[in-house]
Amino acid sequence: MASFGRYEILDKLGEGAMGVVYRARDSAIGRIVALKMLSAELGAEEELHQRFQREAEAIGRLNHPNVVTVYDLGHADGQLYMAMELLEGDDLRSLIDARADIPLADRVRILKQICDGLGYAHSRGVVHRDVKPANIHVSAAGKVKILDFGLARVAARETITRRGVILGTPDYMAPEQATGKPVDRRSDIFSAGAVFYEFLTYEKPFKGKTLHAVLYQIIQDEPDPLLTVNPEVPVRLAAVVHGMLRKDPDQRYASLDDVGRELAAIHDALRRSRSRSALPRPSGPPSEEARGVVRDHVGRARAHLEAGRNAEAIREAAEALANDPDSDDAAEITWRASRQMRAPRPPPAPAELRNRERVEALLARAAPGQPEGEARPALAELALIAPDDSRVADLLRARSSGPR
């Protein structure tokens, strides 16, 4: 097994312009991590060593539920690395590409978590500068994690001055970033707005077919009104996204905390109205009686989820969220059940398929009106290979109550 410092390399997770990410085991404590290593080309320069170290240390100081956790940073065998928590689930890019059927309230909850994570980073003086769907991870429980803080900034700034090339995807750049002007947290707000637009419509706000066309649109053109692309989005939510996409940074929201408060109110209204309205509704902390109702619904929803009854789990969780939109347990059940319903079902195994075909053939032989000498052995075999099939029980009752 290959090793890197104290880490045992298990397999490769991905590769990009900055380097490679591996699944690895920390041999000191046995923890499985995502190990990101700076590419040898970039790591060979002392200035980039220093910048990477400075950025990695800044990321390591971020401690928030919606920011990926960095466990370790340093260098080994002449290469810089960061060891981070290993995440299971989907990134926003894959959900968008799959045009995943995600209820609006669940989408707004994801957008709110993005604001929470980025807003926290801004409060600690960290500007992401590369907000895009691929850098936003949604766990199997529906929890958002923001990835790749600062790393892209270190590489991009140096690469632009050396080669005149912009690394990464330009579709989400703020106008000031696209024109080489200084960027700050308001640039992240624009980029997040572009991500929100795409997640709500499954279309990018700037659709140029070339790099220059996209950059021109970002600098000069307004995106199509969100409501014309997806009329199902509430006017209130569309207004928030367009407010994030103002060309002039001074005209955007002042902070992602402000955006988050707007989204929290929309999410609350959607949950309480069972997705019928995003208009403000009077609300307050749930009463003790309401909390009891929520617990009952969550309990039933969890039982349905564990039994594979995903639609029933979603309905029960929706009732819990209508009483308490902030119920994390109900929101997690909703996301898990929806994710299971979106997952493609594997084709039946050959043995299972043959068994199913045999059951159908025996049911035909045991059907009412068939000769007794043919039906009786067919029913006997059905009782052995399909004892839980309700059609077998119906046939048995029909024959027992029929003329002898």
Coordinates of N, CA and C in Angstrom, one line a residue, residues 66-175:
N66 N -20.9 24.2 8.4 CA -21.1 24.2 7.0 C -19.8 24.5 6.2
V67 N -18.6 24.3 6.9 CA -17.3 24.5 6.3 C -16.6 23.2 6.5
V68 N -16.0 22.7 5.4 CA -15.2 21.4 5.6 C -14.1 21.6 6.6
T69 N -13.9 20.5 7.4 CA -13.0 20.5 8.5 C -11.6 20.1 8.0
V70 N -10.6 20.9 8.3 CA -9.2 20.6 8.0 C -8.5 20.0 9.2
Y71 N -8.0 18.8 9.2 CA -7.4 18.1 10.3 C -5.9 18.4 10.4
D72 N -5.3 18.5 9.3 CA -3.8 18.6 9.3 C -3.3 19.3 8.1
L73 N -2.2 20.0 8.1 CA -1.6 20.6 7.0 C -0.1 20.6 7.2
G74 N 0.6 20.6 6.1 CA 2.1 20.5 6.2 C 2.7 20.1 4.9
H75 N 3.9 19.5 5.0 CA 4.5 19.0 3.8 C 5.3 17.7 4.2
A76 N 5.3 16.8 3.2 CA 6.1 15.5 3.4 C 6.6 15.1 2.0
D77 N 7.7 14.5 2.0 CA 8.3 14.1 0.7 C 8.4 15.2 -0.3
G78 N 8.6 16.5 0.2 CA 8.7 17.6 -0.7 C 7.4 18.1 -1.3
Q79 N 6.3 17.7 -0.8 CA 5.0 18.2 -1.3 C 4.1 18.7 -0.2
L80 N 3.4 19.8 -0.5 CA 2.4 20.3 0.5 C 1.1 19.5 0.4
Y81 N 0.5 19.5 1.6 CA -0.8 18.7 1.6 C -1.7 19.3 2.7
M82 N -3.0 19.0 2.5 CA -4.0 19.2 3.5 C -4.8 17.9 3.7
A83 N -5.0 17.6 5.0 CA -5.9 16.4 5.3 C -7.2 16.9 5.8
M84 N -8.3 16.6 5.1 CA -9.6 17.1 5.4 C -10.6 16.0 5.7
E85 N -11.7 16.3 6.3 CA -12.8 15.3 6.5 C -13.2 14.8 5.2
L86 N -13.5 13.5 5.2 CA -14.0 12.8 4.0 C -15.5 12.9 4.0
L87 N -16.0 13.4 2.9 CA -17.5 13.6 2.8 C -18.1 12.6 1.9
E88 N -19.3 12.2 2.3 CA -20.2 11.3 1.5 C -21.4 12.1 1.1
G89 N -21.9 11.9 -0.1 CA -23.1 12.6 -0.6 C -22.8 13.1 -2.0
D90 N -23.4 14.3 -2.3 CA -23.3 14.8 -3.7 C -22.9 16.2 -3.6
D91 N -22.1 16.7 -4.7 CA -21.9 18.1 -4.8 C -23.0 18.7 -5.6
L92 N -23.1 20.0 -5.5 CA -24.2 20.7 -6.2 C -24.1 20.5 -7.7
R93 N -22.9 20.4 -8.2 CA -22.7 20.2 -9.6 C -23.4 19.0 -10.1
S94 N -23.3 17.9 -9.4 CA -23.9 16.6 -9.8 C -25.4 16.7 -9.7
L95 N -25.9 17.4 -8.7 CA -27.4 17.5 -8.5 C -28.0 18.3 -9.6
I96 N -27.2 19.4 -10.0 CA -27.7 20.2 -11.1 C -27.7 19.5 -12.4
D97 N -26.6 18.8 -12.7 CA -26.4 18.1 -14.0 C -27.5 17.0 -14.1
A98 N -27.9 16.4 -12.9 CA -28.9 15.3 -13.0 C -30.3 15.9 -13.0
R99 N -30.4 17.2 -12.9 CA -31.7 17.9 -12.8 C -32.6 17.2 -11.7
A100 N -31.9 17.0 -10.5 CA -32.5 16.3 -9.4 C -33.9 17.0 -9.0
D101 N -34.9 16.1 -8.8 CA -36.2 16.6 -8.3 C -36.2 16.9 -6.8
I102 N -35.8 18.1 -6.5 CA -35.7 18.5 -5.1 C -36.8 19.5 -4.8
P103 N -37.6 19.3 -3.7 CA -38.6 20.2 -3.4 C -38.0 21.6 -3.1
L104 N -38.8 22.6 -3.3 CA -38.3 24.0 -3.2 C -37.9 24.3 -1.8
A105 N -38.6 23.9 -0.8 CA -38.2 24.2 0.6 C -36.9 23.6 0.9
D106 N -36.6 22.4 0.4 CA -35.3 21.7 0.6 C -34.2 22.5 -0.1
R107 N -34.5 23.0 -1.3 CA -33.5 23.8 -2.0 C -33.1 25.1 -1.2
V108 N -34.2 25.8 -0.7 CA -33.9 27.0 0.1 C -33.1 26.7 1.3
R109 N -33.4 25.6 2.0 CA -32.6 25.2 3.1 C -31.1 25.0 2.8
I110 N -30.8 24.5 1.6 CA -29.4 24.3 1.2 C -28.8 25.7 0.9
L111 N -29.6 26.6 0.3 CA -29.1 27.9 0.0 C -28.8 28.7 1.3
K112 N -29.6 28.5 2.3 CA -29.4 29.1 3.6 C -28.1 28.6 4.3
Q113 N -27.9 27.3 4.2 CA -26.6 26.8 4.8 C -25.4 27.3 4.0
I114 N -25.5 27.5 2.7 CA -24.4 28.1 2.0 C -24.1 29.4 2.5
C115 N -25.1 30.2 2.8 CA -24.9 31.6 3.3 C -24.3 31.5 4.7
D116 N -24.7 30.5 5.5 CA -24.2 30.4 6.9 C -22.7 30.1 6.8
G117 N -22.3 29.1 5.9 CA -20.9 28.8 5.9 C -20.0 29.9 5.3
L118 N -20.4 30.5 4.2 CA -19.6 31.6 3.6 C -19.6 32.8 4.5
G119 N -20.8 33.1 5.1 CA -20.9 34.3 6.0 C -19.9 34.1 7.2
Y120 N -19.9 32.9 7.7 CA -18.9 32.7 8.8 C -17.5 32.9 8.4
A121 N -17.1 32.4 7.2 CA -15.8 32.6 6.7 C -15.5 34.1 6.6
H122 N -16.4 34.8 6.0 CA -16.2 36.3 5.9 C -16.0 37.0 7.2
S123 N -16.7 36.5 8.2 CA -16.6 37.1 9.6 C -15.2 36.8 10.1
R124 N -14.5 35.8 9.6 CA -13.1 35.5 10.0 C -12.1 36.0 9.0
G125 N -12.5 36.9 8.1 CA -11.6 37.5 7.2 C -11.2 36.7 6.0
V126 N -11.9 35.6 5.7 CA -11.6 34.7 4.6 C -12.6 34.9 3.5
V127 N -12.1 35.2 2.3 CA -13.0 35.3 1.1 C -12.7 34.1 0.2
H128 N -13.7 33.4 -0.2 CA -13.5 32.2 -0.9 C -12.9 32.4 -2.3
R129 N -13.5 33.2 -3.1 CA -13.1 33.6 -4.4 C -13.3 32.5 -5.5
D130 N -13.8 31.4 -5.1 CA -14.1 30.3 -6.1 C -15.4 29.6 -5.8
V131 N -16.4 30.4 -5.5 CA -17.7 29.8 -5.2 C -18.3 29.2 -6.4
K132 N -18.6 28.0 -6.5 CA -19.2 27.3 -7.7 C -19.8 26.0 -7.2
P133 N -20.7 25.4 -8.0 CA -21.4 24.2 -7.5 C -20.5 23.1 -7.1
A134 N -19.4 22.9 -7.8 CA -18.5 21.8 -7.5 C -17.8 22.0 -6.2
N135 N -17.8 23.2 -5.6 CA -17.2 23.4 -4.3 C -18.2 23.5 -3.2
I136 N -19.5 23.0 -3.4 CA -20.5 23.0 -2.4 C -21.0 21.5 -2.3
H137 N -20.8 20.9 -1.2 CA -21.1 19.5 -1.0 C -22.4 19.4 -0.1
V138 N -23.3 18.5 -0.5 CA -24.4 18.2 0.3 C -24.4 16.7 0.8
S139 N -24.3 16.5 2.1 CA -24.2 15.2 2.6 C -25.4 14.4 2.4
A140 N -25.3 13.1 2.7 CA -26.5 12.2 2.6 C -27.6 12.6 3.6
A141 N -27.2 13.4 4.6 CA -28.2 13.9 5.6 C -28.7 15.3 5.2
G142 N -28.3 15.9 4.1 CA -28.7 17.2 3.7 C -27.9 18.3 4.3
K143 N -26.8 18.1 4.8 CA -25.9 19.1 5.4 C -24.9 19.6 4.4
V144 N -24.8 20.9 4.3 CA -23.9 21.6 3.3 C -22.5 21.7 3.9
K145 N -21.5 21.5 3.1 CA -20.1 21.8 3.4 C -19.5 22.6 2.3
I146 N -18.9 23.7 2.6 CA -18.2 24.5 1.6 C -16.8 24.0 1.5
L147 N -16.3 23.8 0.3 CA -14.9 23.2 0.1 C -14.0 24.2 -0.5
D148 N -12.7 23.9 -0.5 CA -11.7 24.6 -1.3 C -11.5 26.1 -0.9
F149 N -11.5 26.4 0.3 CA -11.3 27.8 0.7 C -9.9 28.2 0.4
G150 N -9.7 29.3 -0.3 CA -8.4 29.9 -0.5 C -7.5 29.2 -1.4
L151 N -7.6 27.9 -1.6 CA -6.6 27.2 -2.4 C -6.6 27.7 -3.9
A152 N -7.8 27.9 -4.4 CA -7.9 28.4 -5.8 C -7.4 29.8 -5.9
R153 N -7.5 30.6 -4.9 CA -7.0 32.0 -4.9 C -5.5 32.0 -5.0
V154 N -4.8 31.1 -4.3 CA -3.4 31.1 -4.3 C -2.9 30.7 -5.7
A155 N -3.5 29.7 -6.3 CA -3.1 29.3 -7.6 C -3.5 30.3 -8.7
A156 N -4.7 30.8 -8.6 CA -5.2 31.6 -9.7 C -4.4 32.9 -9.8
R157 N -4.1 33.6 -8.7 CA -3.4 34.9 -8.8 C -2.1 34.7 -9.4
E158 N -1.3 33.7 -9.0 CA 0.0 33.5 -9.5 C -0.1 33.1 -11.0
T159 N -1.0 32.2 -11.3 CA -1.1 31.8 -12.7 C -1.5 32.9 -13.6
I160 N -2.4 33.7 -13.2 CA -2.8 34.8 -14.1 C -1.6 35.8 -14.4
T161 N -0.8 36.1 -13.4 CA 0.4 37.0 -13.7 C 1.4 36.3 -14.5
R162 N 1.5 35.0 -14.5 CA 2.6 34.3 -15.2 C 2.1 33.9 -16.6
R163 N 0.8 33.6 -16.8 CA 0.4 33.0 -18.0 C -0.7 33.8 -18.7
G164 N -1.4 34.7 -18.0 CA -2.5 35.4 -18.5 C -3.7 34.5 -18.7
V165 N -3.8 33.4 -17.9 CA -4.9 32.5 -18.0 C -5.7 32.4 -16.7
I166 N -7.0 32.4 -16.8 CA -7.8 32.3 -15.6 C -8.1 30.8 -15.4
L167 N -7.7 30.3 -14.2 CA -8.0 29.0 -13.8 C -9.4 28.8 -13.3
G168 N -10.0 27.7 -13.5 CA -11.3 27.4 -12.9 C -12.4 27.8 -13.9
T169 N -13.7 27.7 -13.4 CA -14.8 28.0 -14.3 C -15.2 29.5 -14.1
P170 N -15.3 30.3 -15.2 CA -15.6 31.7 -15.1 C -17.0 32.0 -14.9
D171 N -17.9 31.0 -15.0 CA -19.4 31.3 -15.1 C -19.9 32.0 -13.8
Y172 N -19.1 31.9 -12.7 CA -19.6 32.4 -11.4 C -18.8 33.6 -10.9
M173 N -17.9 34.1 -11.7 CA -17.1 35.2 -11.3 C -17.9 36.5 -11.2
A174 N -17.6 37.3 -10.2 CA -18.2 38.6 -10.1 C -17.5 39.5 -11.1
P175 N -18.3 40.6 -11.6 CA -17.7 41.5 -12.6 C -16.3 42.0 -12.2

